[in-house]
Amino acid sequence: MVSFERLQQYAPFVARLGIGLVFFWFGMIQIFDGQSFLGYLPDFAKLIPAQPLTIILFNGVFDTLVGAFLIVGFLTRITAAVAVFHLILVIIGLGYNDIAIRDLGLLIVSISIFLQGPDRGSFDTHYLHPLKHHAQRHLQRQKERLGDAVGIKIKLK
């Protein structure tokens, strides 16, 4: 029988992967079929000195990058914060409709990922955090050597 308590550890990974795939998918659609998104441009987009399809293309590239970063878990908390900010702007720009309700769900999951931070399956956990700890240990050793050389004890918190 499956132990759901053991499976709980995978929930942040599944949420990050799921929202990453959604961002990536919508980004790719905007890049390759931007025409279908013209009706979703908010009125304030007219203030931007660019063609509507160009705005959609840039948004598609942005969404694709956010999605890719979330899929692999690269700079997870920062990427989730960017996604949160972006989704808030999208929801405000679209107003109340079916798409905004979908984006509200994506916003809630993005906030959850931001609060959680890197999970067990993320690039951050496997590569960035070990590098950070290694650099901190190296810095501590260097400060201890310097302190020994001048005859004082240096402690880091």
PDB file of C-alpha atoms in Angstrom:
ATOM      1  CA  MET A   1       0.000   0.000   0.000  1.00  0.00           C
ATOM      2  CA  VAL A   2       1.167   3.538  -0.789  1.00  0.00           C
ATOM      3  CA  SER A   3       2.191   5.701   2.158  1.00  0.00           C
ATOM      4  CA  PHE A   4       0.967   9.222   1.450  1.00  0.00           C
ATOM      5  CA  GLU A   5       3.169  10.572   4.235  1.00  0.00           C
ATOM      6  CA  ARG A   6       6.209   9.409   2.265  1.00  0.00           C
ATOM      7  CA  LEU A   7       4.849  10.940  -0.924  1.00  0.00           C
ATOM      8  CA  GLN A   8       4.368  14.386   0.665  1.00  0.00           C
ATOM      9  CA  GLN A   9       8.033  15.169   0.120  1.00  0.00           C
ATOM     10  CA  TYR A  10       7.396  15.216  -3.634  1.00  0.00           C
ATOM     11  CA  ALA A  11       4.563  17.795  -3.516  1.00  0.00           C
ATOM     12  CA  PRO A  12       6.816  20.861  -3.952  1.00  0.00           C
ATOM     13  CA  PHE A  13       8.592  19.176  -6.877  1.00  0.00           C
ATOM     14  CA  VAL A  14       5.289  18.327  -8.574  1.00  0.00           C
ATOM     15  CA  ALA A  15       3.976  21.890  -8.073  1.00  0.00           C
ATOM     16  CA  ARG A  16       7.197  23.429  -9.442  1.00  0.00           C
ATOM     17  CA  LEU A  17       7.304  21.068 -12.408  1.00  0.00           C
ATOM     18  CA  GLY A  18       3.607  21.553 -13.163  1.00  0.00           C
ATOM     19  CA  ILE A  19       3.655  25.335 -13.152  1.00  0.00           C
ATOM     20  CA  GLY A  20       6.945  25.330 -15.043  1.00  0.00           C
ATOM     21  CA  LEU A  21       5.358  23.239 -17.793  1.00  0.00           C
ATOM     22  CA  VAL A  22       2.348  25.580 -17.962  1.00  0.00           C
ATOM     23  CA  PHE A  23       4.568  28.667 -18.299  1.00  0.00           C
ATOM     24  CA  PHE A  24       6.783  26.918 -20.851  1.00  0.00           C
ATOM     25  CA  TRP A  25       3.810  25.687 -22.893  1.00  0.00           C
ATOM     26  CA  PHE A  26       2.065  29.066 -23.019  1.00  0.00           C
ATOM     27  CA  GLY A  27       5.347  30.769 -23.826  1.00  0.00           C
ATOM     28  CA  MET A  28       5.959  28.471 -26.781  1.00  0.00           C
ATOM     29  CA  ILE A  29       2.415  28.981 -28.055  1.00  0.00           C
ATOM     30  CA  GLN A  30       2.906  32.765 -27.881  1.00  0.00           C
ATOM     31  CA  ILE A  31       6.187  32.475 -29.777  1.00  0.00           C
ATOM     32  CA  PHE A  32       4.856  30.250 -32.554  1.00  0.00           C
ATOM     33  CA  ASP A  33       1.197  31.383 -32.706  1.00  0.00           C
ATOM     34  CA  GLY A  34       1.182  34.907 -31.302  1.00  0.00           C
ATOM     35  CA  GLN A  35      -1.764  35.829 -33.508  1.00  0.00           C
ATOM     36  CA  SER A  36      -4.101  33.806 -31.281  1.00  0.00           C
ATOM     37  CA  PHE A  37      -3.127  35.935 -28.258  1.00  0.00           C
ATOM     38  CA  LEU A  38      -3.873  39.343 -29.799  1.00  0.00           C
ATOM     39  CA  GLY A  39      -7.300  39.456 -28.169  1.00  0.00           C
ATOM     40  CA  TYR A  40      -5.751  39.111 -24.714  1.00  0.00           C
ATOM     41  CA  LEU A  41      -3.551  42.195 -24.884  1.00  0.00           C
ATOM     42  CA  PRO A  42      -4.720  44.693 -22.254  1.00  0.00           C
ATOM     43  CA  ASP A  43      -5.553  48.260 -23.226  1.00  0.00           C
ATOM     44  CA  PHE A  44      -2.408  49.654 -21.606  1.00  0.00           C
ATOM     45  CA  ALA A  45      -0.331  47.624 -24.108  1.00  0.00           C
ATOM     46  CA  LYS A  46      -1.194  50.335 -26.644  1.00  0.00           C
ATOM     47  CA  LEU A  47       1.074  52.657 -24.655  1.00  0.00           C
ATOM     48  CA  ILE A  48       4.079  50.449 -25.431  1.00  0.00           C
ATOM     49  CA  PRO A  49       5.873  51.660 -28.582  1.00  0.00           C
ATOM     50  CA  ALA A  50       5.916  48.236 -30.247  1.00  0.00           C
ATOM     51  CA  GLN A  51       3.712  46.175 -32.521  1.00  0.00           C
ATOM     52  CA  PRO A  52       1.205  43.943 -30.687  1.00  0.00           C
ATOM     53  CA  LEU A  53       2.774  40.763 -32.098  1.00  0.00           C
ATOM     54  CA  THR A  54       6.189  41.918 -30.890  1.00  0.00           C
ATOM     55  CA  ILE A  55       4.820  42.398 -27.370  1.00  0.00           C
ATOM     56  CA  ILE A  56       3.339  38.905 -27.479  1.00  0.00           C
ATOM     57  CA  LEU A  57       6.621  37.477 -28.793  1.00  0.00           C
ATOM     58  CA  PHE A  58       8.601  39.072 -25.943  1.00  0.00           C
ATOM     59  CA  ASN A  59       6.046  37.839 -23.423  1.00  0.00           C
ATOM     60  CA  GLY A  60       6.309  34.371 -24.960  1.00  0.00           C
ATOM     61  CA  VAL A  61      10.088  34.365 -24.596  1.00  0.00           C
ATOM     62  CA  PHE A  62       9.693  35.592 -21.009  1.00  0.00           C
ATOM     63  CA  ASP A  63       7.125  32.879 -20.165  1.00  0.00           C
ATOM     64  CA  THR A  64       9.289  30.213 -21.816  1.00  0.00           C
ATOM     65  CA  LEU A  65      12.334  31.234 -19.767  1.00  0.00           C
ATOM     66  CA  VAL A  66      10.335  31.359 -16.527  1.00  0.00           C
ATOM     67  CA  GLY A  67       8.938  27.929 -17.357  1.00  0.00           C
ATOM     68  CA  ALA A  68      12.344  26.448 -18.166  1.00  0.00           C
ATOM     69  CA  PHE A  69      13.870  27.869 -14.966  1.00  0.00           C
ATOM     70  CA  LEU A  70      11.005  26.432 -12.909  1.00  0.00           C
ATOM     71  CA  ILE A  71      11.150  23.047 -14.638  1.00  0.00           C
ATOM     72  CA  VAL A  72      14.812  22.573 -13.721  1.00  0.00           C
ATOM     73  CA  GLY A  73      14.561  24.474 -10.434  1.00  0.00           C
ATOM     74  CA  PHE A  74      17.147  27.109 -11.318  1.00  0.00           C
ATOM     75  CA  LEU A  75      17.044  30.147  -9.018  1.00  0.00           C
ATOM     76  CA  THR A  76      13.745  28.724  -7.827  1.00  0.00           C
ATOM     77  CA  ARG A  77      12.713  31.363  -5.308  1.00  0.00           C
ATOM     78  CA  ILE A  78      13.713  34.298  -7.534  1.00  0.00           C
ATOM     79  CA  THR A  79      12.000  32.758 -10.568  1.00  0.00           C
ATOM     80  CA  ALA A  80       8.837  32.095  -8.550  1.00  0.00           C
ATOM     81  CA  ALA A  81       8.856  35.723  -7.343  1.00  0.00           C
ATOM     82  CA  VAL A  82       9.137  36.914 -10.953  1.00  0.00           C
ATOM     83  CA  ALA A  83       6.255  34.593 -11.887  1.00  0.00           C
ATOM     84  CA  VAL A  84       4.148  35.994  -9.023  1.00  0.00           C
ATOM     85  CA  PHE A  85       4.767  39.587 -10.115  1.00  0.00           C
ATOM     86  CA  HIS A  86       4.056  38.723 -13.767  1.00  0.00           C
ATOM     87  CA  LEU A  87       0.822  36.909 -12.936  1.00  0.00           C
ATOM     88  CA  ILE A  88      -0.395  39.801 -10.781  1.00  0.00           C
ATOM     89  CA  LEU A  89       0.142  42.137 -13.746  1.00  0.00           C
ATOM     90  CA  VAL A  90      -1.633  39.697 -16.087  1.00  0.00           C
ATOM     91  CA  ILE A  91      -4.618  39.367 -13.749  1.00  0.00           C
ATOM     92  CA  ILE A  92      -4.882  43.145 -13.353  1.00  0.00           C
ATOM     93  CA  GLY A  93      -4.512  43.628 -17.115  1.00  0.00           C
ATOM     94  CA  LEU A  94      -7.125  41.044 -18.082  1.00  0.00           C
ATOM     95  CA  GLY A  95      -9.719  41.935 -15.500  1.00  0.00           C
ATOM     96  CA  TYR A  96     -12.260  39.344 -14.406  1.00  0.00           C
ATOM     97  CA  ASN A  97     -12.742  36.499 -16.893  1.00  0.00           C
ATOM     98  CA  ASP A  98     -12.078  32.765 -17.254  1.00  0.00           C
ATOM     99  CA  ILE A  99      -8.405  33.321 -18.098  1.00  0.00           C
ATOM    100  CA  ALA A 100      -7.902  35.483 -15.008  1.00  0.00           C
ATOM    101  CA  ILE A 101      -9.382  32.720 -12.835  1.00  0.00           C
ATOM    102  CA  ARG A 102      -6.874  30.263 -14.329  1.00  0.00           C
ATOM    103  CA  ASP A 103      -4.093  32.769 -13.704  1.00  0.00           C
ATOM    104  CA  LEU A 104      -5.257  33.193 -10.106  1.00  0.00           C
ATOM    105  CA  GLY A 105      -4.692  29.449  -9.612  1.00  0.00           C
ATOM    106  CA  LEU A 106      -1.244  29.756 -11.191  1.00  0.00           C
ATOM    107  CA  LEU A 107      -0.539  32.742  -8.933  1.00  0.00           C
ATOM    108  CA  ILE A 108      -1.389  30.743  -5.807  1.00  0.00           C
ATOM    109  CA  VAL A 109       0.903  27.885  -6.856  1.00  0.00           C
ATOM    110  CA  SER A 110       3.667  30.390  -7.707  1.00  0.00           C
ATOM    111  CA  ILE A 111       3.358  31.953  -4.255  1.00  0.00           C
ATOM    112  CA  SER A 112       3.591  28.479  -2.740  1.00  0.00           C
ATOM    113  CA  ILE A 113       6.785  27.745  -4.695  1.00  0.00           C
ATOM    114  CA  PHE A 114       8.224  31.112  -3.657  1.00  0.00           C
ATOM    115  CA  LEU A 115       7.501  30.365   0.005  1.00  0.00           C
ATOM    116  CA  GLN A 116       8.850  26.797  -0.260  1.00  0.00           C
ATOM    117  CA  GLY A 117      12.024  27.651  -2.148  1.00  0.00           C
ATOM    118  CA  PRO A 118      14.146  24.956  -3.780  1.00  0.00           C
ATOM    119  CA  ASP A 119      12.885  21.403  -3.387  1.00  0.00           C
ATOM    120  CA  ARG A 120      14.718  18.077  -3.387  1.00  0.00           C
ATOM    121  CA  GLY A 121      14.686  17.785  -7.175  1.00  0.00           C
ATOM    122  CA  SER A 122      15.806  21.292  -8.064  1.00  0.00           C
ATOM    123  CA  PHE A 123      19.052  22.380  -9.692  1.00  0.00           C
ATOM    124  CA  ASP A 124      19.502  24.786  -6.786  1.00  0.00           C
ATOM    125  CA  THR A 125      19.478  21.994  -4.210  1.00  0.00           C
ATOM    126  CA  HIS A 126      21.847  19.727  -6.113  1.00  0.00           C
ATOM    127  CA  TYR A 127      24.306  22.260  -7.526  1.00  0.00           C
ATOM    128  CA  LEU A 128      23.936  25.821  -6.219  1.00  0.00           C
ATOM    129  CA  HIS A 129      23.486  25.115  -2.504  1.00  0.00           C
ATOM    130  CA  PRO A 130      26.503  22.769  -2.289  1.00  0.00           C
ATOM    131  CA  LEU A 131      28.606  25.430  -4.036  1.00  0.00           C
ATOM    132  CA  LYS A 132      27.363  28.069  -1.601  1.00  0.00           C
ATOM    133  CA  HIS A 133      28.223  25.893   1.415  1.00  0.00           C
ATOM    134  CA  HIS A 134      31.609  25.040  -0.066  1.00  0.00           C
ATOM    135  CA  ALA A 135      32.349  28.744  -0.601  1.00  0.00           C
ATOM    136  CA  GLN A 136      31.287  29.575   2.969  1.00  0.00           C
ATOM    137  CA  ARG A 137      33.539  26.833   4.394  1.00  0.00           C
ATOM    138  CA  HIS A 138      36.413  28.049   2.229  1.00  0.00           C
ATOM    139  CA  LEU A 139      35.893  31.633   3.415  1.00  0.00           C
ATOM    140  CA  GLN A 140      35.823  30.487   7.049  1.00  0.00           C
ATOM    141  CA  ARG A 141      39.106  28.564   6.594  1.00  0.00           C
ATOM    142  CA  GLN A 142      40.723  31.602   4.956  1.00  0.00           C
ATOM    143  CA  LYS A 143      39.646  33.863   7.823  1.00  0.00           C
ATOM    144  CA  GLU A 144      40.941  31.352  10.373  1.00  0.00           C
ATOM    145  CA  ARG A 145      44.304  31.196   8.578  1.00  0.00           C
ATOM    146  CA  LEU A 146      44.476  34.979   8.458  1.00  0.00           C
ATOM    147  CA  GLY A 147      43.607  35.163  12.157  1.00  0.00           C
ATOM    148  CA  ASP A 148      46.262  32.552  12.996  1.00  0.00           C
ATOM    149  CA  ALA A 149      48.821  34.486  10.959  1.00  0.00           C
ATOM    150  CA  VAL A 150      48.250  37.696  12.897  1.00  0.00           C
ATOM    151  CA  GLY A 151      47.588  35.994  16.229  1.00  0.00           C
ATOM    152  CA  ILE A 152      43.848  36.659  16.639  1.00  0.00           C
ATOM    153  CA  LYS A 153      40.861  34.345  16.582  1.00  0.00           C
ATOM    154  CA  ILE A 154      38.121  35.205  14.060  1.00  0.00           C
ATOM    155  CA  LYS A 155      34.698  33.618  14.440  1.00  0.00           C
ATOM    156  CA  LEU A 156      31.877  33.802  11.932  1.00  0.00           C
ATOM    157  CA  LYS A 157      28.278  33.323  12.900  1.00  0.00           C
TER     158      LYS A 157
END
